[in-house]
Short mmCIF file of C-alpha atoms in Angstrom, two decimals:
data_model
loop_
_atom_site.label_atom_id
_atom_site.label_comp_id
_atom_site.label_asym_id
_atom_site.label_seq_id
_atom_site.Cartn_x
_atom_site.Cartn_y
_atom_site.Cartn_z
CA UNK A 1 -0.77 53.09 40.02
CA UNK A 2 -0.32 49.77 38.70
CA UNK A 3 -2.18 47.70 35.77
CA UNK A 4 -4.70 46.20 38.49
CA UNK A 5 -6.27 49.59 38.54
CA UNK A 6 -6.65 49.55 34.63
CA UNK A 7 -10.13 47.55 34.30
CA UNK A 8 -11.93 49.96 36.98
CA UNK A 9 -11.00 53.30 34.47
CA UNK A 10 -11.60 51.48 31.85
CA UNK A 11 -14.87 50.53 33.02
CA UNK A 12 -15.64 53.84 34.00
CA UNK A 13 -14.52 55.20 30.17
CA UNK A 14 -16.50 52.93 28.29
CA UNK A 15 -19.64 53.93 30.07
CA UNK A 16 -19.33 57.49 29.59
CA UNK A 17 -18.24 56.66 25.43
CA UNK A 18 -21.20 54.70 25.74
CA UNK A 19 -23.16 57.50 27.13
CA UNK A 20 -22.22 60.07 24.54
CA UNK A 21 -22.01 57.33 21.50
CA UNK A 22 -26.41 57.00 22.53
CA UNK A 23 -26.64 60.48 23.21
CA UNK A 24 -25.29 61.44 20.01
CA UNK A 25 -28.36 59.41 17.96
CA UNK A 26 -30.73 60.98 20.51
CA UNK A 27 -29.40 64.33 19.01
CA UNK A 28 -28.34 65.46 22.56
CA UNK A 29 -24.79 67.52 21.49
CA UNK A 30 -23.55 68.87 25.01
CA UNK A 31 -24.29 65.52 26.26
CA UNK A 32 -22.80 63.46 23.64
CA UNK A 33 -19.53 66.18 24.01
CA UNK A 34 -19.85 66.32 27.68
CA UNK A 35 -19.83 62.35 28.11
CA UNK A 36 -17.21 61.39 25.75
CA UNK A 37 -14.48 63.70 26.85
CA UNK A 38 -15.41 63.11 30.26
CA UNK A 39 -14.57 59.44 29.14
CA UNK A 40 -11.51 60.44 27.54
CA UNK A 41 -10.09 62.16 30.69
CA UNK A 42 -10.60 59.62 33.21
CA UNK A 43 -8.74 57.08 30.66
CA UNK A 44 -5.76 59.65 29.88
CA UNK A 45 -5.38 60.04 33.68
CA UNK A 46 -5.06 56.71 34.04
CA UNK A 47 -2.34 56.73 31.34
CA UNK A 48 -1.00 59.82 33.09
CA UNK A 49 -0.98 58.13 36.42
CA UNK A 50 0.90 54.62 34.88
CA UNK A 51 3.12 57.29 33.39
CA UNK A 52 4.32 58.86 36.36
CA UNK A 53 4.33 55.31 38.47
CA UNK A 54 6.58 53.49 35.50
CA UNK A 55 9.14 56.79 35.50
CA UNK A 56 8.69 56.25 31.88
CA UNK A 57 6.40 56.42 28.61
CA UNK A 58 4.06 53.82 28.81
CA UNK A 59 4.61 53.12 25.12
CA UNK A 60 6.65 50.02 25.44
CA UNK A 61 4.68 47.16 25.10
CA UNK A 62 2.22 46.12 22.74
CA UNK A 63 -0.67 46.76 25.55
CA UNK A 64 0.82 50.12 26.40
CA UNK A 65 0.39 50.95 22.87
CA UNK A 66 -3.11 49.41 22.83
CA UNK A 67 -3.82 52.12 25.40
CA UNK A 68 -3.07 55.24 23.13
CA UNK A 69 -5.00 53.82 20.43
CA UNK A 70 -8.00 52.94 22.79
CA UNK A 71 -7.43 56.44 23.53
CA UNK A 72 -7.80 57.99 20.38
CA UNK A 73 -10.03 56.14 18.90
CA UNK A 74 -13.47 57.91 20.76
CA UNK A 75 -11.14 60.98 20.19
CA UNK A 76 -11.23 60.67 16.36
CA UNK A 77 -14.89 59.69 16.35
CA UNK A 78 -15.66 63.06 18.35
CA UNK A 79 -13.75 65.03 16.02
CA UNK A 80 -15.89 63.13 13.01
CA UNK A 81 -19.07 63.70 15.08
CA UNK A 82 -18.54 67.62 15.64
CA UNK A 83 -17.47 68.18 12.07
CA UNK A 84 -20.07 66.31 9.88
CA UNK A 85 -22.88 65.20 12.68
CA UNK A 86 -22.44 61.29 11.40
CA UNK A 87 -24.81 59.98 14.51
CA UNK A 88 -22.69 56.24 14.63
CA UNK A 89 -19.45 56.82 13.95
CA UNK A 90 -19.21 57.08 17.74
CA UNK A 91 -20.82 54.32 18.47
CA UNK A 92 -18.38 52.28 16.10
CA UNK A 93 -15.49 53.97 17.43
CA UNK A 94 -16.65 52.91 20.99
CA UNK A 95 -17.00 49.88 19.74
CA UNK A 96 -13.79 49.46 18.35
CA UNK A 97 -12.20 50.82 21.66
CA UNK A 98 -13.90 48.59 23.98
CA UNK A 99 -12.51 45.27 21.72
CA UNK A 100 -9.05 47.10 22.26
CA UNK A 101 -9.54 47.34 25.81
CA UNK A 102 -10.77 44.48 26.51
CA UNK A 103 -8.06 42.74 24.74
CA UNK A 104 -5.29 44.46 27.66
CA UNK A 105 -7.98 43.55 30.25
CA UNK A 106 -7.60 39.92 29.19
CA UNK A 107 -4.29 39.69 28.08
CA UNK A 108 -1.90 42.02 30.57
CA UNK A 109 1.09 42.20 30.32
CA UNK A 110 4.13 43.18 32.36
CA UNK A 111 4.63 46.36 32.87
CA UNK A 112 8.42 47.36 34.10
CA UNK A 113 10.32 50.27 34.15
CA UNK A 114 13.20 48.66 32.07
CA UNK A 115 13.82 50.68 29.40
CA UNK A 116 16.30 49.36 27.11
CA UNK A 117 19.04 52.37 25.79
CA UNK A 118 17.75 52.65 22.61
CA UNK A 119 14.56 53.81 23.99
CA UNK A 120 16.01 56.31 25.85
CA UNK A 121 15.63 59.17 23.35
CA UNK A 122 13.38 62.26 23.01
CA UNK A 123 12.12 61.01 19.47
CA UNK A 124 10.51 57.68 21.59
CA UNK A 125 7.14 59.15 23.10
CA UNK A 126 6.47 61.29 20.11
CA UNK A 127 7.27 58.95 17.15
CA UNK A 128 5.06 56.06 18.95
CA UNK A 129 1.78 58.92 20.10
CA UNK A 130 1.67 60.09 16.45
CA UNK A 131 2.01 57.00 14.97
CA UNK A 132 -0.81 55.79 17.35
CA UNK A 133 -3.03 58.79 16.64
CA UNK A 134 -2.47 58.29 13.20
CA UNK A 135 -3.79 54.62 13.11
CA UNK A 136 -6.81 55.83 15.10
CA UNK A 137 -7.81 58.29 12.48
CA UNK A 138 -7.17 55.48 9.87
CA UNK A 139 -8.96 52.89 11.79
CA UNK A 140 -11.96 55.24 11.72
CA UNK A 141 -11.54 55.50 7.80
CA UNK A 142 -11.56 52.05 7.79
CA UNK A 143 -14.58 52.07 9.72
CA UNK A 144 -16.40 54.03 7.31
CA UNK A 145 -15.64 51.63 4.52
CA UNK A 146 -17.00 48.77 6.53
CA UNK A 147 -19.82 50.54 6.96
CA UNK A 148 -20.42 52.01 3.54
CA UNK A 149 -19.53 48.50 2.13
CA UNK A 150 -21.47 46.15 4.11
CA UNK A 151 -24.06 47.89 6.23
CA UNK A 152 -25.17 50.94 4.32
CA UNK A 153 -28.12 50.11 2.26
CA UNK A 154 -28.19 53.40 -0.19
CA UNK A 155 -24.95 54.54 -2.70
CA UNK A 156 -22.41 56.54 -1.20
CA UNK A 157 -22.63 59.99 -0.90
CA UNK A 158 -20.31 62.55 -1.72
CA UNK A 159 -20.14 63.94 2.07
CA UNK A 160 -19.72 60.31 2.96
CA UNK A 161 -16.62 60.03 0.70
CA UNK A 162 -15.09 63.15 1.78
CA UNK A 163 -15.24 62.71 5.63
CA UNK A 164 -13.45 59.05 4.50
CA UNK A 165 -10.93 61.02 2.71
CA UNK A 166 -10.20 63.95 4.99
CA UNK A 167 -9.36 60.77 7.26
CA UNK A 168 -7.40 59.43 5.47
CA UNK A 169 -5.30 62.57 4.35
CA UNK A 170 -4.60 63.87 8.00
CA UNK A 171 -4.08 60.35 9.15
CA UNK A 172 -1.67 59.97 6.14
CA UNK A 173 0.17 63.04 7.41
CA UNK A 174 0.64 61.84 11.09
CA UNK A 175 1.77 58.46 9.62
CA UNK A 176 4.76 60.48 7.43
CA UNK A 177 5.73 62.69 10.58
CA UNK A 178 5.68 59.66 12.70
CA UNK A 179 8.04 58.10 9.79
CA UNK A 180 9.97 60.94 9.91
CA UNK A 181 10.62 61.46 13.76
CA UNK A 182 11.30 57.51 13.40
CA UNK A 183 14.04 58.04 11.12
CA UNK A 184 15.55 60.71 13.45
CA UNK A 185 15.42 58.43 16.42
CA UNK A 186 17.07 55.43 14.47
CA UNK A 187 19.90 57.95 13.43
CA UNK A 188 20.80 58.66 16.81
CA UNK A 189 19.96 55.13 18.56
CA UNK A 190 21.75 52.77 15.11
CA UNK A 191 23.34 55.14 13.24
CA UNK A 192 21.57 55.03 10.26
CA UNK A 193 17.95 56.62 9.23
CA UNK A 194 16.55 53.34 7.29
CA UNK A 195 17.78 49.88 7.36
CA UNK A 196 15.31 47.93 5.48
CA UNK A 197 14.41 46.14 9.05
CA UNK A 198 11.34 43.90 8.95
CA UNK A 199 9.27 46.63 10.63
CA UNK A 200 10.72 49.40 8.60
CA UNK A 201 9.63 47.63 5.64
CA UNK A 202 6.21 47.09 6.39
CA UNK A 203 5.89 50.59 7.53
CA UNK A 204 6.69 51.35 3.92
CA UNK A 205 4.21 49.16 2.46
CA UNK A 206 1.80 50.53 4.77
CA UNK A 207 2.38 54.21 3.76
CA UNK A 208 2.76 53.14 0.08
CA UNK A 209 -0.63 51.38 0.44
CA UNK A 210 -2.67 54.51 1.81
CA UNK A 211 -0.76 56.79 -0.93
CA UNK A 212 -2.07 54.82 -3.39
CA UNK A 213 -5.67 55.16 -2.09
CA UNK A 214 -4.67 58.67 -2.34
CA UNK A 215 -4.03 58.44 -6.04
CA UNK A 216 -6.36 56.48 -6.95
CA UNK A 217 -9.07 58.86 -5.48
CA UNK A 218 -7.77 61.70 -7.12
CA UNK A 219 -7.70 60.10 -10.46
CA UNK A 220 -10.81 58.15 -10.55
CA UNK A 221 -13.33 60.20 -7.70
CA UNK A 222 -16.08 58.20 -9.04
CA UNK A 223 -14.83 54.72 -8.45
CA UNK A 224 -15.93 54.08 -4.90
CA UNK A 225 -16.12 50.68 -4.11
CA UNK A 226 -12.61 49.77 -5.52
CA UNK A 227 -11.48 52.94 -3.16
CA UNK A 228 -12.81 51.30 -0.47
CA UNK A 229 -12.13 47.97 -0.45
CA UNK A 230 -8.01 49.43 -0.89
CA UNK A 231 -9.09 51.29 2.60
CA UNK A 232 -9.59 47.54 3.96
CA UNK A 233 -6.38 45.92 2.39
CA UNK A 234 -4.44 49.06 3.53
CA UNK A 235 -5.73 48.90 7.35
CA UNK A 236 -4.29 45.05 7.48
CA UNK A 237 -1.50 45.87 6.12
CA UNK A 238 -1.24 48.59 8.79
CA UNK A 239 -2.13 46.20 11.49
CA UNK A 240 0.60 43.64 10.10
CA UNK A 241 2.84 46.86 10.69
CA UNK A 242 1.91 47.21 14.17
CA UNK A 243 1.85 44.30 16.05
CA UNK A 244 1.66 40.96 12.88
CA UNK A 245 5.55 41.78 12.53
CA UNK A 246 6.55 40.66 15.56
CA UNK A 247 5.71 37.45 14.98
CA UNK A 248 6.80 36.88 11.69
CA UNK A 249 10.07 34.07 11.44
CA UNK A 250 12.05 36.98 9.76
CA UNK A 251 11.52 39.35 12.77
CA UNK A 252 12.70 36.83 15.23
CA UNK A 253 16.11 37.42 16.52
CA UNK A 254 17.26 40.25 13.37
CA UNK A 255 14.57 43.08 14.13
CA UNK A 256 15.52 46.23 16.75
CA UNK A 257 11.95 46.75 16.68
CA UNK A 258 10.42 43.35 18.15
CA UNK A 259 11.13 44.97 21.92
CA UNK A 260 7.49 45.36 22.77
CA UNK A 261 7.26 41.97 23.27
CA UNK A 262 8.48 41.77 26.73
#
């Protein structure tokens, strides 16, 4: 398998999210659940399949990474879908995929099997999946503020708010495992749990950022809008976390994280 395979599964996904994203405002369940994890195997096997042909995670590079969160993104949506019935929160998650994808379809990049020591450790694959299924749950929180901000005509309800919440909360608690198995993994690859590194920092101002949404819900449940414009502020923050470190000046040359670039 090799990345000149990827646009032909990805093709093939998209259609099927597609498929289950209209099926889902057509009220159609077993389709819409039918459609979108049939979507959501044939773009894990491809992940599987560059998996086994790398001999290695393929969680290396900033477009292997892109892959997961492609990944999980329908995945979340589904989950959103099943639990509350919101019709277009697949159709933004799609959405939202499909940019992703189409991002690695435009912009490959080389896939090796190098793998440099440090990320030769049993903390790697998990610490980068969670942190990548985190962000997807997060990214469709963020979602629903855009939405209830900008393209909802009618107040907020309280369902609305709690489905944004319960988002946030378990995609809060996959961001502080990830931390955690990260701090593990720089123990045994550095030495040391924390180090104040670029991207360690901003991982910290992105977790701060979310637990003060946290907070501030719980202490003020009727002031939405402030709520979710802090949903917005936090998700850039989390994307400067991600992939806007690595090319900041003060990442250049000093962070241990800035690997994914090659």
């Amino acid at each position: 398998m090799s990345w000149n395979h990827f646009p032909y599964f990805a093709l093939v996904a998209v259609l099927l999210w597609a498929t289950g994203a209209y099926a889902a405002w057509k009220n159609k369940k077993t389709l819409t659940l039918s459609a979108t994890v049939a979507g959501l195997l044939v773009f894990f096997s491809f992940i599987v399949a560059m998996w086994i042909s790398l001999e290695r995670p393929p969680l290396r590079t900033m477009g292997e990474t892109r892959l997961w969160y492609s990944l999980f993104l329908p995945f979340a949506g589904l989950v959103v879908y099943l639990r509350w019935r919101y019709k277009w929160i697949l159709s933004f998650s799609t959405i939202l995929a499909t940019v992703f994808i189409m991002v690695n379809v435009l912009k490959p990049e080389i896939h090796n099997k190098t793998l440099m020591p440090a990320l030769q450790s049993p903390w790697f694959a998990p610490h980068v999946i969670v942190y990548m299924f985190a962000y997807a749950l997060l990214g469709a929180a963020t979602v629903m503020a855009i939405y209830l901000l900008f393209i909802k005509k009618t107040p907020c309800t309280a369902d609305e708010m709690d489905i944004t919440d319960n988002l946030v909360y378990v995609g809060l608690s996959f961001m502080t495992l990830g931390m955690l198995m990260g701090a593990f993994w720089a123990k045994e690859a550095w030495g040391h749990y924390w180090a104040w590194d670029p991207k360690e920092t901003w991982a910290a101002v992105t977790w701060f950022a979310y637990l003060c949404y946290v907070h501030f819900r719980r202490s003020r449940p009727y002031n939405l809008r402030p709520a979710l414009y802090m949903l917005i502020v936090s998700f850039l923050l989390l994307q400067m976390c991600w992939w806007g470190i690595n090319y900041l000046p003060a990442a250049q040359g000093t962070s241990v994280h800035t690997y994914n670039l090659s």
